[in-house]
Amino acid sequence: MQSAAIDVVITNRRGRARRYAVVLAVLLALVAAIFAVTLSIGKTITPPAEVLRVLLGEAVPGADFSVGQLRLPRAVLSVLAGLCFGLGGVAFQVMLRNPLASPDIIGITSGAGAAAVFAIVVLSMSGPMVSVFAIVAGLGVAMLVYGLSFHNGVAGTRLILVGIGVSAMLQSVIAYILQSAPAWSLQEAMRWLTGSVNGAQLDQALPLLLALLVFGGLLVSRSRDLDALRLGDDMAAALGTRVAQTRMLVIIAAVGLIASATAATGPIAFVAFLSGPIAGRIVKNDGSLLIPSALTGAVLVLAADYIGQHLLPGRYPVGVVTGALGAPYLIYLIIRVNRIGGTL
Amino acid sequence: MTDHLLAASGLSAGYKNIEILHGLDLTVPPGKITVIVGANACGKSTFLRTISRLIAPTAGQVLLDGKSIHRMPSRDLARTLGLLPQSPIAPEGITVADLVSRGRHPHQSLFSRWTRQDDEAVDSALSATKTSDLAERPVDELSGGQRQRVWIAMALAQQTDILLLDEPTTFLDINHQIEVLDLLIDLNHTRGTTVVMVLHDLNLAARYADHLVALASGHVHISGTPEAVLTEETVRQVFGLESRVITDPISGRPIMLPIGRHRIANPQQQEKRA
């Protein structure tokens, strides 16, 4: 009898591990597939063999420019930004146990965006300094929102409402700076309003990759503590998680990811917000949401950019497509949370 | 059998500027069931939250085997001291077996693999709480009583020698209250787990406690056997209520009958109140 029950426990656990591995493999394959499509099928179709030769650094007449200079930087930046947004978003959502607590809803993305626009337009900065500036501003906004909503501990709802207010304010700062910069092209302006990977350069990828390794690594090393936080702060503490310390590290790491990605591509609308809940639907409770959500973010950005570039009449920046996807989900979520008080 | 000694000495704690516990001293008898009672806002929950390190004391300390728990590594502490808080959250759709296995958290690290020992701990927690049959069911679908048993199973999977529970019977109907309390006695008897819990119901507290502690305005008002603690005088001083205490014919423990302003059949009692 004893052994029958323990078999259920073991089967249950193995089932979770197996399903989790399958989910990761499928998401990875999906990222790879859309990446490959982005490289080879655009206005013109480049055969995979030629794409490979370009990637290996050979000079291929005709494909050199379209694949190496246009599509590759775009795809690489999409993947990296998607990973950063997905990871940073889900970290906040899990930590605060509320899908609405995503950095793009509570003002952190707009903070980083406003700082980046300010740095570029007013201070004429460029390159990695813009990222640093955006990270500092993102952390500042996070602390501001956290501080304003602090009252006998932080209640999720208050933090979200304060964040939405702060976010609206920062959006108008972005709009104001863009307005007062006469030489600003519509293309560039769109980047800071909805996010775009137009005009991507490979050298933009390096700071993003670095942020992903440092901040992403930090988050993943804390994934078990984040998982414990889903049971409530008290329960997590009872299980030996240092709640305050974990929360601080998670905020720093997630803001680092979001701000770095925002500095590179602008605030690609709703990717941080959507990735976690989508990953949550797929993973259920089979394992940590961090990596599945990061991969989902990459899928979203790659796919949305491809749709915006090639499948719609006209060309739209990636943020327009993700925005169109995210808005209905936001409405659905608000209705659902209202009705059943659902969590992630 | 546990020999860990948990004690509070000169413990003061509270929230923001309000101090709720004022220099409280208490030693938890090892291997026994200690129940804490008291009026609303007397500091019961604050006390439990402080000795489980959810709140830092403003003065005094909580000692586990003579060492301050606020200076112990949190995972080490979590292997000795378990806590079932008042409202833990079950992630949507999580299965019973999965939730109970989360109790193994302090026994694992980032790189350690799940071992046979972990499986056995989960299995024995499920069977001790009679939730083995529920193992594959989603927690959302369970009744209140079943759910509470599952949370207790999770705390058991943690395999701590001391288990703290904050009002484990709230929101349960009476038969589930008894079921949960009986279960805690079983654990105490079979595993020797030291149990410390806050209960609202004085009579259930007196029935199930080995050691009963009555708190009043942030102090231990009185502690000892239920017979010594649950007296008409204690009820008057701690709750401001007139009562009669008689012997419960079922348990042989004291049982308290409140005397209010109405529904009093015996005029003598009416006078006593006046």
CSV table of N, CA, C and O in Angstrom, one decimal, chain A residues 2 5-6 8-10 12-13 16 97 151-152 220-221 223-225 227-228 230-232 234-235 237-242 285 336 342-344, chain B residues 16 49 54 74-75 78 83 85 88-89 91-95 97-99 101-102 105-106 108 110 114 116 119-120 122-123 126 135-136 154 158:
chain,number,residue,atom,x,y,z
A,2,GLN,N,1.8,1.2,0.9
A,2,GLN,CA,2.8,2.3,1.0
A,2,GLN,C,3.5,2.6,-0.4
A,2,GLN,O,3.5,3.7,-0.8
A,5,ALA,N,1.3,4.3,-3.1
A,5,ALA,CA,1.1,5.8,-2.9
A,5,ALA,C,2.4,6.5,-3.4
A,5,ALA,O,2.4,7.5,-4.0
A,6,ILE,N,3.5,5.9,-3.0
A,6,ILE,CA,4.8,6.6,-3.4
A,6,ILE,C,5.0,6.6,-4.9
A,6,ILE,O,5.6,7.5,-5.5
A,8,VAL,N,2.6,7.0,-7.0
A,8,VAL,CA,1.9,8.1,-7.5
A,8,VAL,C,2.7,9.4,-7.4
A,8,VAL,O,2.8,10.2,-8.4
A,9,VAL,N,3.3,9.5,-6.3
A,9,VAL,CA,4.2,10.7,-6.0
A,9,VAL,C,5.3,10.8,-7.1
A,9,VAL,O,5.5,11.8,-7.7
A,10,ILE,N,5.9,9.6,-7.3
A,10,ILE,CA,7.1,9.6,-8.2
A,10,ILE,C,6.6,9.9,-9.7
A,10,ILE,O,7.2,10.7,-10.4
A,12,ASN,N,3.9,11.4,-10.7
A,12,ASN,CA,3.5,12.7,-10.7
A,12,ASN,C,4.6,13.7,-11.0
A,12,ASN,O,4.6,14.5,-11.9
A,13,ARG,N,5.7,13.5,-10.2
A,13,ARG,CA,6.9,14.3,-10.3
A,13,ARG,C,7.5,14.1,-11.7
A,13,ARG,O,7.9,15.1,-12.3
A,16,ARG,N,5.7,15.8,-14.4
A,16,ARG,CA,5.9,17.3,-14.4
A,16,ARG,C,7.2,17.6,-15.1
A,16,ARG,O,7.3,18.5,-16.0
A,97,ARG,N,2.7,38.3,-7.6
A,97,ARG,CA,1.5,37.4,-7.8
A,97,ARG,C,0.3,38.1,-8.5
A,97,ARG,O,-0.8,37.9,-8.1
A,151,HIS,N,2.7,50.7,2.3
A,151,HIS,CA,1.8,51.1,3.4
A,151,HIS,C,1.5,49.8,4.2
A,151,HIS,O,0.8,49.0,3.7
A,152,ASN,N,2.2,49.5,5.3
A,152,ASN,CA,2.1,48.2,5.9
A,152,ASN,C,2.4,47.1,5.0
A,152,ASN,O,1.5,46.2,4.8
A,220,VAL,N,17.6,33.6,-12.8
A,220,VAL,CA,17.5,32.1,-12.9
A,220,VAL,C,18.0,31.4,-11.6
A,220,VAL,O,17.5,30.5,-11.1
A,221,SER,N,19.1,32.0,-11.1
A,221,SER,CA,19.7,31.4,-9.9
A,221,SER,C,18.7,31.6,-8.7
A,221,SER,O,18.8,30.9,-7.7
A,223,SER,N,15.4,31.2,-9.1
A,223,SER,CA,14.1,30.8,-9.6
A,223,SER,C,13.3,29.9,-8.5
A,223,SER,O,12.1,30.0,-8.5
A,224,ARG,N,14.1,29.2,-7.7
A,224,ARG,CA,13.4,28.4,-6.7
A,224,ARG,C,12.7,29.3,-5.6
A,224,ARG,O,11.6,29.0,-5.2
A,225,ASP,N,13.4,30.4,-5.3
A,225,ASP,CA,12.8,31.3,-4.3
A,225,ASP,C,11.6,32.0,-4.9
A,225,ASP,O,10.6,32.3,-4.2
A,227,ASP,N,9.7,30.8,-7.1
A,227,ASP,CA,8.6,29.8,-7.1
A,227,ASP,C,8.0,29.7,-5.7
A,227,ASP,O,6.7,29.6,-5.6
A,228,ALA,N,8.8,29.8,-4.7
A,228,ALA,CA,8.2,29.7,-3.3
A,228,ALA,C,7.3,30.9,-3.0
A,228,ALA,O,6.3,30.8,-2.3
A,230,ARG,N,5.3,32.2,-4.9
A,230,ARG,CA,3.9,32.0,-5.4
A,230,ARG,C,3.0,31.5,-4.3
A,230,ARG,O,1.8,31.6,-4.4
A,231,LEU,N,3.5,30.9,-3.2
A,231,LEU,CA,2.7,30.4,-2.2
A,231,LEU,C,2.3,31.5,-1.1
A,231,LEU,O,1.7,31.2,-0.1
A,232,GLY,N,2.7,32.7,-1.4
A,232,GLY,CA,2.5,33.8,-0.4
A,232,GLY,C,3.8,34.1,0.3
A,232,GLY,O,4.7,33.3,0.4
A,234,ASP,N,4.5,34.8,3.4
A,234,ASP,CA,4.6,34.1,4.7
A,234,ASP,C,5.1,32.7,4.5
A,234,ASP,O,6.0,32.2,5.1
A,235,MET,N,4.4,32.0,3.6
A,235,MET,CA,4.8,30.6,3.3
A,235,MET,C,6.2,30.5,2.8
A,235,MET,O,6.9,29.6,3.2
A,237,ALA,N,8.6,32.5,3.3
A,237,ALA,CA,9.6,32.7,4.4
A,237,ALA,C,9.7,31.5,5.3
A,237,ALA,O,10.7,31.1,5.7
A,238,ALA,N,8.5,30.8,5.5
A,238,ALA,CA,8.5,29.6,6.3
A,238,ALA,C,9.3,28.5,5.7
A,238,ALA,O,9.8,27.7,6.4
A,239,LEU,N,9.4,28.6,4.4
A,239,LEU,CA,10.2,27.5,3.6
A,239,LEU,C,11.6,27.9,3.5
A,239,LEU,O,12.4,27.2,2.8
A,240,GLY,N,12.0,29.0,4.2
A,240,GLY,CA,13.4,29.3,4.2
A,240,GLY,C,13.9,30.3,3.1
A,240,GLY,O,15.1,30.5,2.9
A,241,THR,N,12.9,31.0,2.5
A,241,THR,CA,13.3,32.0,1.5
A,241,THR,C,13.5,33.3,2.2
A,241,THR,O,12.6,33.7,3.0
A,242,ARG,N,14.5,34.1,1.9
A,242,ARG,CA,14.7,35.4,2.4
A,242,ARG,C,13.8,36.3,1.5
A,242,ARG,O,14.3,36.7,0.4
A,285,ASN,N,1.9,24.2,-13.7
A,285,ASN,CA,2.7,24.2,-12.5
A,285,ASN,C,3.9,23.2,-12.6
A,285,ASN,O,4.4,22.7,-11.7
A,336,ARG,N,-11.5,39.3,-15.9
A,336,ARG,CA,-11.3,38.0,-15.2
A,336,ARG,C,-10.9,38.2,-13.8
A,336,ARG,O,-11.4,37.6,-12.9
A,342,GLY,N,-8.4,36.2,-10.0
A,342,GLY,CA,-7.4,35.2,-10.5
A,342,GLY,C,-6.0,35.7,-10.3
A,342,GLY,O,-5.7,36.9,-10.2
A,343,THR,N,-5.1,34.7,-10.3
A,343,THR,CA,-3.7,35.1,-10.2
A,343,THR,C,-3.0,34.6,-11.5
A,343,THR,O,-3.7,34.0,-12.3
A,344,LEU,N,-1.7,34.7,-11.5
A,344,LEU,CA,-1.0,34.3,-12.7
A,344,LEU,C,-1.1,32.8,-13.0
A,344,LEU,O,-0.7,32.0,-12.2
B,16,LYS,N,5.1,48.9,12.4
B,16,LYS,CA,5.3,50.4,12.4
B,16,LYS,C,5.6,50.9,13.7
B,16,LYS,O,6.5,50.5,14.4
B,49,ARG,N,4.0,35.1,14.5
B,49,ARG,CA,4.8,35.6,13.4
B,49,ARG,C,6.2,36.0,13.8
B,49,ARG,O,7.1,35.9,13.0
B,54,LEU,N,8.8,35.9,10.8
B,54,LEU,CA,8.1,36.7,9.8
B,54,LEU,C,8.3,38.2,10.2
B,54,LEU,O,8.2,39.0,9.3
B,74,SER,N,18.5,31.1,7.0
B,74,SER,CA,17.1,30.9,7.0
B,74,SER,C,16.7,29.4,6.5
B,74,SER,O,15.7,28.9,7.0
B,75,ARG,N,17.5,28.8,5.7
B,75,ARG,CA,17.2,27.5,5.3
B,75,ARG,C,17.4,26.4,6.4
B,75,ARG,O,16.7,25.5,6.6
B,78,ALA,N,14.5,26.7,8.6
B,78,ALA,CA,13.3,26.1,7.9
B,78,ALA,C,13.3,24.6,7.9
B,78,ALA,O,12.3,23.9,7.6
B,83,LEU,N,6.0,26.4,9.5
B,83,LEU,CA,4.9,27.3,9.9
B,83,LEU,C,3.8,27.1,8.8
B,83,LEU,O,4.1,27.1,7.6
B,85,PRO,N,1.0,29.5,7.8
B,85,PRO,CA,0.4,30.8,8.0
B,85,PRO,C,-1.1,30.7,7.8
B,85,PRO,O,-1.7,29.7,7.4
B,88,PRO,N,-2.2,30.9,3.3
B,88,PRO,CA,-1.2,30.6,2.2
B,88,PRO,C,-2.0,30.5,0.9
B,88,PRO,O,-3.2,30.4,0.8
B,89,ILE,N,-1.2,30.7,-0.2
B,89,ILE,CA,-1.9,30.8,-1.5
B,89,ILE,C,-1.5,29.5,-2.4
B,89,ILE,O,-0.3,29.2,-2.5
B,91,PRO,N,-1.1,28.1,-5.9
B,91,PRO,CA,-1.1,28.5,-7.3
B,91,PRO,C,-2.2,27.8,-8.1
B,91,PRO,O,-2.5,26.6,-7.8
B,92,GLU,N,-2.8,28.5,-9.0
B,92,GLU,CA,-3.9,28.0,-9.8
B,92,GLU,C,-3.6,26.7,-10.4
B,92,GLU,O,-2.6,26.5,-11.1
B,93,GLY,N,-4.5,25.7,-10.2
B,93,GLY,CA,-4.4,24.4,-10.9
B,93,GLY,C,-3.3,23.5,-10.4
B,93,GLY,O,-3.2,22.4,-10.9
B,94,ILE,N,-2.7,23.8,-9.3
B,94,ILE,CA,-1.6,23.0,-8.8
B,94,ILE,C,-2.2,21.7,-8.2
B,94,ILE,O,-3.3,21.7,-7.6
B,95,THR,N,-1.5,20.6,-8.4
B,95,THR,CA,-2.0,19.3,-7.8
B,95,THR,C,-1.5,19.1,-6.4
B,95,THR,O,-0.6,19.8,-6.0
B,97,ALA,N,-0.1,16.6,-4.9
B,97,ALA,CA,1.3,16.0,-4.8
B,97,ALA,C,2.3,17.1,-5.1
B,97,ALA,O,3.3,17.2,-4.4
B,98,ASP,N,2.0,18.0,-6.1
B,98,ASP,CA,3.0,19.0,-6.4
B,98,ASP,C,3.1,20.0,-5.2
B,98,ASP,O,4.2,20.4,-4.8
B,99,LEU,N,1.9,20.4,-4.7
B,99,LEU,CA,2.0,21.4,-3.6
B,99,LEU,C,2.7,20.8,-2.4
B,99,LEU,O,3.5,21.5,-1.8
B,101,SER,N,4.9,18.6,-2.3
B,101,SER,CA,6.4,18.5,-2.6
B,101,SER,C,7.1,19.8,-2.5
B,101,SER,O,8.3,19.9,-2.2
B,102,ARG,N,6.4,21.0,-2.5
B,102,ARG,CA,7.0,22.3,-2.3
B,102,ARG,C,7.5,22.4,-0.9
B,102,ARG,O,8.4,23.2,-0.6
B,105,HIS,N,11.3,22.4,-0.2
B,105,HIS,CA,12.2,23.5,-0.6
B,105,HIS,C,13.4,23.7,0.3
B,105,HIS,O,14.5,23.8,-0.2
B,106,PRO,N,13.3,23.8,1.6
B,106,PRO,CA,14.5,24.0,2.4
B,106,PRO,C,15.5,22.9,2.4
B,106,PRO,O,16.6,23.0,2.9
B,108,GLN,N,16.5,21.4,-0.4
B,108,GLN,CA,17.1,21.4,-1.7
B,108,GLN,C,17.8,22.7,-2.0
B,108,GLN,O,17.7,23.7,-1.4
B,110,LEU,N,19.8,24.9,-5.5
B,110,LEU,CA,19.7,25.1,-7.0
B,110,LEU,C,20.2,23.9,-7.8
B,110,LEU,O,19.6,23.5,-8.8
B,114,TRP,N,16.4,16.0,-7.0
B,114,TRP,CA,15.3,15.4,-6.2
B,114,TRP,C,15.7,13.9,-5.8
B,114,TRP,O,16.1,13.2,-6.7
B,116,ARG,N,15.3,10.1,-3.6
B,116,ARG,CA,14.3,9.1,-3.1
B,116,ARG,C,13.8,9.6,-1.7
B,116,ARG,O,12.6,9.4,-1.4
B,119,ASP,N,11.0,12.0,-2.1
B,119,ASP,CA,9.7,11.3,-2.5
B,119,ASP,C,9.1,10.6,-1.3
B,119,ASP,O,7.9,10.7,-1.1
B,120,GLU,N,10.0,10.0,-0.4
B,120,GLU,CA,9.4,9.4,0.7
B,120,GLU,C,8.8,10.4,1.7
B,120,GLU,O,7.8,10.1,2.3
B,122,VAL,N,7.4,13.2,1.0
B,122,VAL,CA,6.1,13.6,0.4
B,122,VAL,C,5.1,12.5,0.7
B,122,VAL,O,4.0,12.8,1.1
B,123,ASP,N,5.5,11.3,0.4
B,123,ASP,CA,4.6,10.2,0.5
B,123,ASP,C,4.1,10.0,1.9
B,123,ASP,O,2.9,9.9,2.2
B,126,LEU,N,1.7,12.7,2.9
B,126,LEU,CA,0.4,12.5,2.3
B,126,LEU,C,-0.4,11.4,3.1
B,126,LEU,O,-1.6,11.6,3.4
B,135,ALA,N,-3.8,12.8,-4.2
B,135,ALA,CA,-2.5,13.3,-4.7
B,135,ALA,C,-2.6,13.9,-6.1
B,135,ALA,O,-1.9,14.9,-6.3
B,136,GLU,N,-3.4,13.4,-7.0
B,136,GLU,CA,-3.4,13.9,-8.4
B,136,GLU,C,-4.5,15.0,-8.6
B,136,GLU,O,-4.6,15.4,-9.7
B,154,MET,N,1.9,19.6,3.5
B,154,MET,CA,3.1,20.3,2.9
B,154,MET,C,4.0,20.7,4.0
B,154,MET,O,5.2,20.5,3.9
B,158,GLN,N,8.1,19.1,5.0
B,158,GLN,CA,9.2,20.0,5.4
B,158,GLN,C,10.0,19.3,6.5
B,158,GLN,O,11.2,19.6,6.7
